[in-house]
XYZ file of C-alpha atoms in Angstrom:
761
model
C -9.616 15.020 6.404
C -11.010 11.869 4.761
C -13.121 9.416 6.685
C -11.161 6.273 7.534
C -12.372 2.749 6.717
C -10.910 0.037 8.970
C -11.211 -3.508 7.564
C -10.959 -6.593 9.801
C -11.832 -10.274 9.205
C -14.755 -11.005 11.517
C -17.962 -9.129 12.401
C -17.422 -9.556 16.169
C -13.918 -8.088 15.946
C -15.299 -5.165 13.929
C -17.922 -4.527 16.587
C -15.341 -4.503 19.401
C -12.903 -2.200 17.579
C -15.617 0.269 16.572
C -16.295 0.775 20.283
C -12.811 2.305 20.692
C -12.656 4.465 17.556
C -14.377 7.807 17.497
C -16.025 9.902 14.856
C -14.621 9.623 11.357
C -13.927 5.883 11.543
C -15.993 3.126 9.982
C -15.169 -0.508 10.796
C -16.260 -3.334 8.466
C -15.526 -7.051 8.090
C -14.290 -9.072 5.113
C -15.862 -12.154 6.756
C -12.639 -14.123 6.542
C -10.684 -14.876 3.380
C -11.874 -13.300 0.141
C -9.360 -14.769 -2.333
C -7.523 -18.070 -2.655
C -6.182 -20.520 -5.201
C -8.977 -21.904 -7.433
C -10.662 -25.072 -6.186
C -11.034 -26.763 -9.596
C -7.425 -26.680 -10.775
C -3.875 -26.470 -9.451
C -3.803 -22.672 -9.643
C 0.006 -22.493 -9.658
C 2.221 -21.852 -12.687
C 4.993 -24.431 -12.428
C 7.434 -22.498 -14.593
C 10.252 -21.840 -12.176
C 8.536 -18.847 -10.550
C 5.580 -20.718 -9.016
C 3.247 -17.751 -9.484
C -0.121 -18.332 -7.795
C -3.360 -17.626 -9.649
C -5.665 -16.169 -7.019
C -9.413 -15.932 -7.572
C -12.289 -14.489 -5.551
C -13.834 -17.211 -3.413
C -17.240 -18.422 -4.489
C -19.913 -16.528 -2.575
C -17.591 -13.605 -1.731
C -18.460 -11.520 -4.811
C -20.945 -9.427 -2.833
C -18.390 -8.863 -0.039
C -15.825 -7.592 -2.576
C -18.438 -5.320 -4.134
C -19.390 -3.905 -0.705
C -15.745 -3.309 0.268
C -15.099 -1.378 -2.941
C -18.216 0.707 -2.415
C -17.417 1.444 1.251
C -13.759 2.298 0.481
C -14.620 4.850 -2.219
C -13.315 8.278 -1.192
C -11.951 7.031 2.154
C -8.536 6.292 3.580
C -8.234 2.557 4.272
C -6.584 0.783 7.194
C -6.137 -2.996 7.043
C -6.488 -4.474 10.543
C -6.552 -8.237 9.984
C -4.744 -10.546 12.422
C -1.015 -10.178 12.841
C 0.058 -13.670 11.727
C 0.967 -14.802 8.196
C -2.619 -15.584 7.321
C -3.820 -12.184 8.529
C -1.042 -10.439 6.596
C -2.045 -12.323 3.442
C -5.697 -11.312 3.926
C -4.585 -7.669 4.181
C -2.543 -8.054 0.969
C -5.478 -9.542 -0.923
C -7.787 -6.730 0.196
C -5.149 -4.188 -0.834
C -4.998 -5.750 -4.330
C -8.776 -5.704 -4.674
C -8.981 -2.053 -3.587
C -5.953 -1.046 -5.733
C -3.988 0.203 -2.713
C -0.285 0.916 -3.168
C 2.213 -1.492 -1.565
C 4.168 1.556 -0.390
C 1.175 3.041 1.403
C 1.195 2.850 5.211
C -2.208 1.270 5.630
C -1.471 -1.787 7.803
C -2.299 -1.715 11.523
C -1.543 -4.557 13.925
C -2.222 -5.120 17.613
C -1.930 -8.098 19.946
C -4.816 -7.018 22.162
C -8.104 -5.299 21.464
C -8.086 -2.551 24.066
C -8.696 1.161 23.637
C -5.047 2.133 24.082
C -3.749 -0.626 21.768
C -6.260 0.177 19.004
C -5.680 3.923 19.137
C -1.898 3.479 19.140
C -2.072 1.106 16.156
C -4.254 3.503 14.171
C -1.874 6.384 14.893
C 1.196 4.395 13.715
C 0.271 2.400 10.580
C 2.962 0.631 8.558
C 3.249 -0.986 5.154
C 2.206 -4.599 4.565
C 5.011 -7.000 5.548
C 5.653 -8.793 2.263
C 7.932 -11.336 3.948
C 4.918 -12.648 5.898
C 2.734 -12.595 2.796
C 5.315 -14.507 0.782
C 5.722 -17.075 3.570
C 1.960 -17.611 3.429
C 2.134 -17.893 -0.387
C 4.799 -20.575 -0.024
C 2.820 -22.533 2.588
C -0.368 -22.424 0.531
C 1.431 -23.447 -2.668
C 3.323 -26.262 -0.917
C 0.049 -27.639 0.414
C -1.571 -27.307 -3.011
C 1.304 -29.037 -4.844
C 1.256 -31.980 -2.443
C -2.517 -32.272 -2.112
C -3.439 -31.857 -5.758
C -0.685 -34.056 -7.162
C -0.692 -36.927 -4.646
C -4.450 -37.213 -4.066
C -5.305 -38.479 -7.593
C -2.922 -41.396 -7.077
C -4.778 -42.227 -3.870
C -8.113 -42.238 -5.722
C -6.839 -44.564 -8.436
C -4.716 -46.962 -6.409
C -7.037 -47.225 -3.399
C -10.032 -47.445 -5.766
C -11.863 -44.929 -3.586
C -12.927 -41.417 -4.679
C -12.535 -38.254 -2.617
C -9.452 -39.380 -0.681
C -6.899 -36.656 -0.131
C -3.354 -36.219 1.097
C -1.850 -33.225 2.849
C 1.733 -32.169 3.416
C 1.437 -31.731 7.193
C -1.568 -33.802 8.255
C -0.119 -36.858 6.480
C 2.865 -36.713 8.858
C 0.476 -36.393 11.816
C -1.384 -39.454 10.487
C 1.939 -41.268 10.306
C 2.537 -40.531 14.000
C -0.843 -42.130 14.829
C -0.231 -45.163 12.599
C 3.351 -45.790 13.762
C 2.194 -45.712 17.373
C -0.783 -47.964 16.598
C 1.523 -50.542 15.013
C 3.717 -50.513 18.135
C 0.603 -51.117 20.236
C -0.550 -53.921 17.904
C 2.836 -55.648 17.957
C 3.279 -55.183 21.705
C 3.707 -58.369 23.730
C 3.162 -57.846 27.485
C 5.864 -59.054 29.861
C 5.253 -60.374 33.332
C 6.866 -58.794 36.383
C 6.348 -58.951 40.159
C 6.214 -56.127 42.682
C 7.022 -56.283 46.420
C 5.444 -53.813 48.866
C 6.643 -53.834 52.468
C 5.023 -52.111 55.473
C 7.464 -51.016 58.212
C 6.197 -49.046 61.229
C 3.138 -48.082 59.183
C 5.233 -46.836 56.251
C 4.445 -48.290 52.831
C 7.644 -48.882 50.843
C 8.661 -50.542 47.590
C 11.454 -53.045 47.021
C 13.757 -51.214 44.571
C 16.852 -53.431 44.367
C 18.118 -56.906 45.154
C 21.822 -57.264 45.906
C 22.473 -53.857 44.395
C 20.641 -54.586 41.126
C 17.722 -52.312 40.294
C 14.376 -54.034 39.784
C 13.548 -51.510 37.067
C 16.377 -52.920 34.938
C 16.302 -56.487 36.333
C 12.638 -57.265 37.085
C 11.424 -60.454 38.774
C 9.646 -62.199 35.881
C 8.245 -65.482 37.233
C 6.068 -66.549 40.137
C 8.690 -69.092 41.201
C 11.332 -66.367 41.547
C 8.862 -64.125 43.356
C 7.990 -66.784 45.949
C 11.668 -67.548 46.607
C 12.408 -63.840 47.148
C 9.322 -63.486 49.357
C 10.561 -66.291 51.622
C 14.000 -64.678 51.909
C 12.528 -61.259 52.756
C 10.236 -62.704 55.443
C 13.231 -64.431 57.020
C 15.292 -61.250 57.138
C 15.778 -58.566 59.825
C 15.447 -54.932 58.689
C 16.608 -51.566 59.958
C 16.347 -47.898 58.957
C 19.301 -47.294 56.664
C 18.881 -43.631 55.741
C 16.509 -40.664 55.981
C 16.968 -37.722 53.595
C 14.910 -34.539 53.887
C 15.417 -31.464 51.723
C 13.491 -28.403 50.654
C 12.926 -28.002 46.921
C 11.372 -25.209 44.893
C 8.856 -25.769 42.148
C 9.333 -23.068 39.543
C 6.392 -20.977 38.434
C 5.321 -21.758 34.833
C 5.697 -19.373 31.877
C 2.562 -17.761 30.409
C 0.745 -19.642 27.679
C 1.760 -19.939 24.072
C -0.700 -21.526 21.633
C 0.494 -25.111 22.008
C 0.709 -25.047 25.823
C -2.778 -23.509 26.022
C -4.165 -26.264 23.785
C -2.509 -28.972 25.882
C -3.527 -27.499 29.232
C -7.111 -26.820 28.143
C -7.393 -30.481 27.131
C -6.041 -31.875 30.409
C -7.479 -29.344 32.874
C -10.910 -28.416 31.477
C -11.510 -31.128 28.865
C -11.588 -28.890 25.773
C -10.701 -30.266 22.350
C -8.056 -28.332 20.430
C -10.689 -26.946 18.028
C -12.932 -25.897 20.885
C -10.039 -24.185 22.653
C -9.109 -22.146 19.582
C -12.713 -21.224 18.822
C -13.362 -19.968 22.355
C -9.986 -18.197 22.488
C -10.749 -16.462 19.176
C -14.025 -15.178 20.615
C -12.335 -13.966 23.806
C -9.727 -12.143 21.699
C -12.200 -10.557 19.263
C -14.720 -9.624 21.919
C -17.943 -10.918 23.444
C -21.099 -9.068 24.398
C -21.201 -7.859 28.022
C -23.306 -5.319 29.969
C -20.493 -2.828 29.216
C -20.723 -3.546 25.486
C -18.545 -5.682 23.196
C -15.356 -6.430 25.161
C -12.173 -8.369 24.367
C -10.655 -10.312 27.253
C -7.382 -11.869 26.066
C -4.465 -10.990 23.789
C -3.816 -12.628 20.426
C -4.070 -16.397 20.799
C -1.741 -17.564 17.985
C 1.763 -17.089 19.311
C 4.902 -19.031 20.154
C 6.422 -16.255 22.261
C 6.388 -16.116 26.075
C 7.340 -12.430 26.133
C 5.244 -10.083 28.319
C 5.014 -6.304 27.972
C 6.011 -3.987 30.794
C 2.386 -2.881 31.046
C 1.276 -6.500 31.527
C 3.981 -7.131 34.134
C 2.912 -4.045 36.092
C -0.733 -5.108 35.889
C 0.051 -8.557 37.292
C 2.119 -7.024 40.097
C -0.739 -4.778 41.204
C -3.197 -7.686 41.367
C -0.827 -10.060 43.174
C 0.228 -7.521 45.797
C -3.378 -6.495 46.431
C -4.827 -10.018 46.631
C -2.014 -12.185 48.006
C 0.744 -10.018 49.479
C 4.376 -9.291 48.737
C 5.659 -12.784 49.548
C 3.704 -14.143 46.565
C 5.145 -11.744 43.989
C 8.212 -12.481 41.838
C 8.678 -10.453 38.663
C 9.737 -12.763 35.864
C 10.570 -12.012 32.251
C 10.683 -14.888 29.816
C 13.138 -14.976 26.946
C 12.668 -17.060 23.829
C 14.511 -20.356 24.060
C 13.688 -22.003 20.739
C 15.022 -21.018 17.338
C 12.694 -19.244 14.931
C 10.311 -18.035 17.645
C 8.496 -15.025 16.229
C 8.722 -12.470 19.027
C 6.510 -9.836 17.383
C 3.703 -10.281 19.869
C 3.233 -11.385 23.432
C 2.269 -14.556 25.199
C -1.442 -15.242 25.680
C -2.648 -13.229 28.658
C -5.701 -11.325 29.922
C -6.041 -7.847 28.416
C -7.244 -6.535 31.773
C -5.401 -8.391 34.580
C -7.625 -6.754 37.191
C -10.668 -8.582 35.767
C -10.546 -11.720 37.907
C -12.432 -14.869 36.930
C -14.667 -14.439 39.972
C -15.750 -10.984 38.805
C -16.689 -12.317 35.357
C -18.484 -15.537 36.279
C -21.943 -14.017 35.870
C -20.957 -12.163 32.675
C -19.209 -14.771 30.521
C -20.683 -17.970 29.108
C -19.522 -21.262 30.642
C -16.933 -21.978 27.920
C -15.632 -18.411 27.855
C -15.332 -18.343 31.635
C -13.500 -21.696 31.875
C -10.888 -20.747 29.307
C -10.484 -17.194 30.588
C -9.979 -18.549 34.130
C -7.248 -20.854 32.852
C -5.456 -18.054 30.965
C -5.773 -15.588 33.851
C -4.491 -18.134 36.392
C -1.508 -19.146 34.269
C -0.569 -15.508 33.588
C -0.726 -14.631 37.285
C 1.195 -17.795 38.188
C 4.007 -16.736 35.847
C 4.567 -13.651 38.043
C 4.270 -15.366 41.426
C 6.808 -16.926 43.777
C 7.939 -20.529 43.454
C 6.099 -23.153 45.451
C 8.201 -24.916 48.111
C 8.072 -28.560 49.180
C 9.767 -30.626 51.832
C 10.769 -33.936 50.228
C 11.652 -36.976 52.327
C 13.157 -40.278 51.161
C 13.474 -43.246 53.528
C 15.662 -46.285 52.857
C 15.192 -49.595 54.664
C 17.407 -52.671 54.215
C 18.085 -56.028 55.792
C 21.245 -56.781 57.768
C 23.019 -58.324 54.755
C 21.875 -55.398 52.550
C 20.446 -57.774 49.961
C 17.020 -56.117 49.850
C 16.569 -52.355 49.693
C 13.124 -50.806 50.241
C 12.409 -47.126 49.616
C 9.570 -44.760 50.462
C 9.218 -41.156 49.298
C 6.932 -38.384 50.422
C 6.414 -34.695 49.773
C 4.734 -31.949 51.800
C 4.104 -28.427 50.540
C 5.394 -25.768 52.906
C 4.589 -22.700 50.759
C 1.982 -22.656 47.986
C 3.371 -19.700 45.982
C 2.015 -19.714 42.414
C -0.067 -22.797 43.222
C -2.384 -20.422 45.054
C -3.950 -19.667 41.657
C -2.607 -22.484 39.461
C -2.731 -25.768 41.432
C -0.527 -28.691 40.452
C -1.357 -32.387 40.667
C 1.278 -33.196 43.306
C -0.072 -35.688 45.871
C 1.205 -34.784 49.324
C 2.437 -37.598 51.541
C 3.875 -37.055 55.009
C 5.892 -39.592 57.025
C 5.578 -40.016 60.763
C 8.378 -42.354 61.853
C 9.672 -42.642 65.386
C 13.060 -44.192 64.633
C 16.684 -43.226 64.045
C 19.096 -44.429 61.400
C 20.320 -47.869 62.472
C 17.210 -48.720 64.525
C 15.560 -52.029 63.734
C 12.180 -52.004 61.959
C 9.678 -54.822 62.006
C 8.276 -55.977 58.669
C 4.567 -55.861 59.531
C 3.294 -56.969 56.133
C 4.614 -57.951 52.693
C 2.445 -57.785 49.582
C 3.639 -59.625 46.482
C 1.677 -58.855 43.317
C 1.831 -59.909 39.678
C 1.831 -57.245 36.951
C 2.249 -56.992 33.195
C 3.878 -54.274 31.141
C 1.512 -52.052 29.190
C 1.759 -50.918 25.568
C 2.535 -47.237 24.963
C -0.548 -45.046 25.453
C -2.369 -43.742 22.394
C -2.252 -40.068 21.579
C -4.734 -37.627 23.001
C -5.227 -34.304 21.256
C -2.967 -32.734 23.883
C -0.150 -35.268 23.488
C -0.385 -35.134 19.672
C -0.001 -31.342 19.794
C 3.030 -31.842 22.049
C 4.499 -34.327 19.543
C 3.865 -32.001 16.586
C 5.501 -29.115 18.443
C 8.488 -31.222 19.521
C 9.098 -32.477 15.975
C 8.592 -29.059 14.372
C 5.547 -30.167 12.360
C 3.110 -27.343 11.626
C 2.935 -24.168 13.642
C 0.722 -22.986 16.554
C -2.037 -21.730 14.275
C -2.247 -25.053 12.379
C -2.474 -27.690 15.148
C -6.265 -27.482 15.474
C -6.842 -27.747 11.711
C -4.423 -30.715 11.432
C -6.397 -32.752 13.976
C -9.767 -31.616 12.616
C -8.737 -32.656 9.081
C -7.773 -36.175 10.214
C -11.154 -36.582 11.923
C -13.184 -34.999 9.109
C -11.577 -37.243 6.483
C -12.283 -40.319 8.639
C -8.558 -41.108 8.787
C -8.739 -41.069 12.580
C -11.378 -41.479 15.270
C -11.724 -40.637 18.939
C -12.693 -42.859 21.851
C -13.177 -40.606 24.841
C -10.076 -38.410 24.699
C -7.992 -40.960 22.821
C -7.077 -40.674 19.132
C -6.494 -43.723 16.979
C -6.173 -44.253 13.206
C -9.101 -45.804 11.354
C -8.560 -48.708 8.974
C -8.905 -46.232 6.108
C -6.252 -44.026 7.756
C -3.916 -47.008 8.129
C -4.323 -47.886 4.450
C -3.779 -44.282 3.314
C -0.686 -43.985 5.518
C 0.668 -47.263 4.135
C 0.335 -45.959 0.581
C 1.852 -42.535 1.317
C 4.820 -43.752 3.356
C 5.545 -46.549 0.855
C 5.465 -44.375 -2.277
C 6.416 -40.924 -0.925
C 8.951 -41.738 1.815
C 10.921 -38.511 1.328
C 7.863 -36.264 1.470
C 5.835 -37.916 4.243
C 8.551 -37.908 6.868
C 9.201 -35.911 10.005
C 12.596 -34.424 9.154
C 11.619 -33.233 5.682
C 8.343 -31.650 6.829
C 10.050 -29.956 9.787
C 12.748 -28.570 7.472
C 10.037 -27.086 5.250
C 8.504 -25.379 8.297
C 11.923 -23.958 9.150
C 12.222 -22.769 5.554
C 8.889 -20.952 5.803
C 10.128 -19.275 8.989
C 13.278 -18.168 7.142
C 11.115 -16.629 4.408
C 9.054 -14.768 7.020
C 12.208 -13.380 8.609
C 13.482 -12.212 5.209
C 16.395 -14.668 5.240
C 15.257 -16.779 2.279
C 13.339 -16.350 -0.980
C 9.929 -18.047 -1.198
C 10.270 -19.023 -4.842
C 13.695 -20.562 -4.230
C 12.183 -22.591 -1.371
C 9.454 -23.905 -3.685
C 11.930 -24.626 -6.479
C 14.114 -26.703 -4.156
C 11.067 -28.613 -2.898
C 9.688 -29.305 -6.350
C 13.069 -30.479 -7.568
C 12.731 -33.411 -5.144
C 8.991 -33.838 -5.581
C 8.607 -33.837 -9.371
C 10.709 -36.980 -10.118
C 8.572 -38.966 -7.653
C 5.368 -37.811 -9.354
C 6.732 -38.724 -12.800
C 7.809 -42.161 -11.585
C 4.399 -42.744 -9.977
C 2.600 -41.773 -13.190
C 4.628 -44.287 -15.208
C 3.873 -47.004 -12.659
C 0.194 -46.086 -12.727
C 0.042 -46.202 -16.521
C 1.695 -49.634 -16.533
C -0.537 -50.825 -13.641
C 2.553 -51.530 -11.507
C 1.317 -49.176 -8.822
C -1.795 -51.118 -7.896
C -1.046 -53.067 -4.771
C -3.228 -55.609 -2.987
C -2.294 -57.229 0.317
C -2.165 -60.917 1.097
C -3.706 -61.404 4.538
C -3.843 -64.063 7.250
C -7.586 -64.551 6.626
C -8.308 -68.066 5.245
C -10.680 -68.485 2.308
C -13.883 -70.225 3.477
C -13.970 -72.212 0.220
C -10.412 -73.464 -0.352
C -8.555 -72.511 2.841
C -5.845 -70.440 1.145
C -5.068 -66.965 2.414
C -7.250 -64.253 0.929
C -6.145 -60.920 -0.552
C -7.482 -57.583 0.644
C -8.531 -54.911 -1.819
C -10.048 -51.488 -1.306
C -13.270 -50.765 -3.197
C -15.542 -47.775 -3.611
C -17.518 -48.731 -0.510
C -14.643 -50.044 1.574
C -12.445 -53.140 1.897
C -13.250 -56.626 0.673
C -11.406 -59.944 0.495
C -10.855 -62.017 -2.622
C -9.233 -65.388 -3.145
C -6.775 -65.502 -6.045
C -6.966 -69.297 -6.051
C -10.701 -70.014 -6.248
C -11.991 -66.447 -6.995
C -14.247 -66.382 -3.909
C -15.126 -62.922 -2.621
C -16.032 -61.774 0.848
C -17.409 -58.334 1.688
C -16.180 -57.434 5.160
C -16.931 -54.850 7.805
C -13.718 -53.800 9.563
C -14.238 -52.553 13.158
C -13.492 -48.893 13.812
C -10.504 -49.843 15.962
C -8.631 -52.670 14.250
C -5.329 -54.312 15.212
C -3.361 -54.759 11.998
C 0.299 -54.696 10.992
C 2.366 -55.311 7.864
C 5.249 -57.610 7.022
C 6.431 -56.545 3.571
C 3.377 -56.761 1.311
C 1.487 -59.018 3.733
C -1.165 -57.747 6.114
C -1.835 -59.428 9.452
C -4.980 -58.964 11.551
C -4.483 -59.736 15.242
C -8.128 -60.775 15.499
C -9.426 -62.323 12.286
C -12.787 -62.982 13.950
C -13.355 -59.216 14.240
C -13.778 -58.974 10.463
C -17.513 -59.387 10.104
C -18.700 -60.656 6.748
C -21.314 -58.475 5.084
C -23.895 -60.687 3.435
C -24.881 -59.663 -0.066
C -28.578 -60.000 0.778
C -30.022 -59.925 4.314
C -33.711 -60.421 5.020
C -35.182 -57.497 6.966
C -38.421 -59.135 8.210
C -40.877 -57.430 5.832
C -42.663 -58.598 2.719
C -42.605 -56.940 -0.679
C -45.772 -54.817 -1.099
C -45.943 -55.842 -4.789
C -45.455 -59.620 -4.808
C -45.266 -60.707 -1.150
C -41.727 -62.106 -1.340
C -39.288 -61.311 1.489
C -37.554 -57.934 1.289
C -33.753 -57.996 1.595
C -31.013 -55.443 2.278
C -28.434 -55.291 -0.521
C -25.302 -53.310 -1.293
C -25.343 -51.788 -4.744
C -23.446 -49.288 -6.821
C -24.624 -46.377 -4.671
C -24.486 -48.113 -1.305
C -27.074 -50.104 0.713
C -30.737 -50.322 -0.347
C -33.821 -52.532 0.140
C -35.055 -54.735 -2.705
C -37.357 -57.639 -3.395
C -35.756 -61.081 -3.118
C -37.781 -62.125 -6.178
C -35.580 -60.014 -8.490
C -35.523 -59.884 -11.529
C -39.201 -60.970 -11.705
C -40.057 -58.216 -9.214
C -38.019 -54.998 -9.362
C -39.396 -53.292 -6.232
C -36.772 -51.223 -4.336
C -36.657 -48.791 -1.402
C -34.147 -46.269 -0.172
C -32.676 -46.920 3.270
C -33.266 -43.891 5.431
C -30.019 -42.531 6.845
C -30.659 -39.935 9.525
C -29.095 -36.533 8.885
C -27.101 -34.799 11.624
C -29.423 -31.802 11.763
C -33.153 -31.254 12.107
C -35.375 -29.809 9.378
C -34.729 -26.022 9.205
C -38.388 -25.471 8.233
C -40.370 -27.565 10.729
C -37.831 -29.139 13.107
C -38.631 -32.753 12.140
C -36.096 -35.476 11.377
C -34.280 -35.246 8.039
C -33.158 -38.325 6.084
C -30.648 -38.888 3.306
C -31.919 -40.246 0.008
C -30.400 -40.974 -3.398
C -31.744 -39.926 -6.769
C -32.043 -42.374 -9.666
C -28.594 -41.262 -10.807
C -27.124 -41.902 -7.360
C -26.802 -38.285 -6.232
C -27.400 -37.719 -2.514
C -30.133 -35.336 -1.356
C -31.899 -34.634 1.945
C -35.604 -34.429 2.654
C -37.822 -33.909 5.687
C -39.622 -37.017 6.999
C -42.666 -34.835 7.629
C -43.254 -34.603 3.890
C -46.276 -35.322 1.746
C -45.050 -38.857 0.966
C -45.219 -39.683 4.698
C -48.543 -37.916 5.228
C -47.025 -34.593 6.348
C -46.983 -31.078 4.960
C -43.301 -30.023 4.989
C -41.707 -29.343 1.601
C -38.038 -29.126 2.682
C -35.585 -30.750 0.256
C -31.882 -29.919 -0.204
C -28.738 -31.209 -1.885
C -26.846 -30.255 1.320
C -27.160 -31.859 4.754
C -28.676 -29.527 7.385
C -26.968 -28.973 10.736
C -28.318 -27.839 14.091
C -25.933 -24.852 14.065
C -26.931 -21.274 13.288
C -24.977 -18.565 11.501
C -23.571 -16.109 14.096
C -24.150 -13.236 11.657
C -27.685 -13.758 10.293
C -28.979 -16.470 12.640
C -30.153 -18.745 9.811
C -29.413 -22.516 9.720
C -26.032 -23.732 8.490
C -25.544 -26.679 6.125
C -22.749 -29.235 5.822
C -20.742 -29.042 2.602
C -17.613 -30.734 1.300
C -14.888 -29.445 -0.997
C -11.428 -30.728 -1.909
C -9.826 -27.528 -0.603
C -11.639 -27.178 2.729
C -12.830 -30.719 3.423
C -16.106 -30.881 5.326
C -17.292 -27.514 6.617
C -20.439 -25.596 7.519
C -21.877 -23.047 5.123
C -24.389 -20.208 5.375
C -26.348 -19.887 2.085
C -27.523 -16.422 3.163
C -24.141 -14.850 4.039
C -22.093 -17.072 1.692
C -19.617 -17.711 4.547
C -17.821 -20.951 5.524
C -17.339 -22.159 9.090
C -15.269 -25.028 10.551
C -17.113 -28.038 11.935
C -16.945 -27.629 15.737
C -18.223 -29.823 18.617
C -21.008 -27.495 19.755
C -20.990 -24.227 17.851
C -19.074 -22.481 15.090
C -16.736 -19.609 14.421
C -15.664 -18.053 11.106
C -12.722 -19.769 9.448
């Protein structure tokens, strides 16, 4: 019998699986993707068939060579993840190793346990081409949109390196549409009345049968008149209603609900959640060896296996008793839910969070605790509450006050998965009809608030609701918006940057059919149909391109005739002639110009700016927030050559220091911009510099020029992260395909930019 080579994506997953396979098996990693569309051209033949032209990724040549060498003379099993992306990776490896499409060499599993791995290896199947073709279609759709729209952005916005994406552009639109609502919002005044009867705090809810929610008191004069009438009235207990209600136990996590809950309950970003979940799924080092703790974390199914249900039952009965157990199976409720694998759950239900606290890292433990608690809660009894509502009115029944309270009488699933219900118990010694004295009346002024900005959790919820993207893409959508500087975060709040607002304005104005919710959601549904074998991937692309191509052709004609260039008249007055200035985007950001007197004004737009559009006019809510950038600012030092003051200027390649006596004195200095990472050689600070031709490079401040000895110099910015495989420092890089990412020069592997550490992409 031949030895068997099992190929997975990541080294940690390979290490965990090898633990469960005996003699005759060798487990290796492809270290992520090994082939993709080329980065320097479209890579798709637009000839009706939309055939992709795949190439080996730069830096993966040695990985391909090693895989071919290790596979020689062995049977091969492809054990990449079970989603579309994992299926496509398996297909690419099969092509590289010349494996037959009819060969049963594909193994899939939703949990990395001994029984699951051994069962998968014993029952291999062929590669699911429907999944592969769905991934082809997604990748080609993204390439067609990104590669054909982005050049228009560069030209029209007059800024290089801008990019557009099929899905993230719709997410950006959500942020910008909400931001415009917030900017345009005008607060409205309303008054609230709080009465205290027999120690019970109650709210005035209606006046003469009219709800205050729909008919608010809007002026102080009205409020004072109503206050006088209430104080003159006599009140009694009108009604007391008490009933027992059940609070249903929640379903186990799917990807989107895990991302949302991790954000609100333990403060994890979406990227951080997925990185930690990936590690828990693939396996982490423990005293018992490499161990996986949760099932596959990219899923939209709430289904649970019989084995999982039995495991939860054993734990609940042993720890909490029979009254806390309620077996619950969850059926899919949404269309197109892929039910091939389970909900996210612990692989070993008996491993409680308490038993693992000293074994797992802080992040691993927090997320595992959340997943374990939610899984157990899904199989536990409903919580029960006693709800009480009290109604109090005056004799003429003009004013109705209400008070509500809730007391938990059985915790049920909340034993392990607490809710945020605030308990409030009433203690009233009165019967219906008894008079109640108004002990105190508070009258307070309030103003309506604008809609809240998105958090990562609420944006994921919006994307899921609208059918934009899929569970595996939410993290990358948000990360892309942040990496491209189209959006920023303040605490947990997301808001579009000025650059993001301008990009969204261009995309929605010129590509209204493409950058819209309904169209993007329909494309996602189409990809699901391809995966289920109900549609052809090339037909899907042909239908899309039939709508897309005319827009591109029209845009090109407008660009050639210079009709496409669009500047915005603003509400910012020209300091010279007083007429309204026009905003333009330049290589280094926005600036204002006056079409009447040709004055120019370089401006610095704040990170969070209130702006809205009326036709082709742009209005800033706070014109004073636009700080003018002076062309030359004295920095308080003298020129070492001639003694004239040194000034800070903005040139072709950005800011620099120069002599104010130019052109007689041509002394210049670079402005040190601190890099994000320390020197990988000596640990000192690293600064960004520019060459004479304007190319950016990075050098250690502890160099010979500054009296030091370090010789570090690099075209790439160093980070403080280390490669999980070889332990060497990672560097920041940027490409049109991947955006900003981390890169290991030693292993030739890319990693996503993460808040604190990294995981293979």
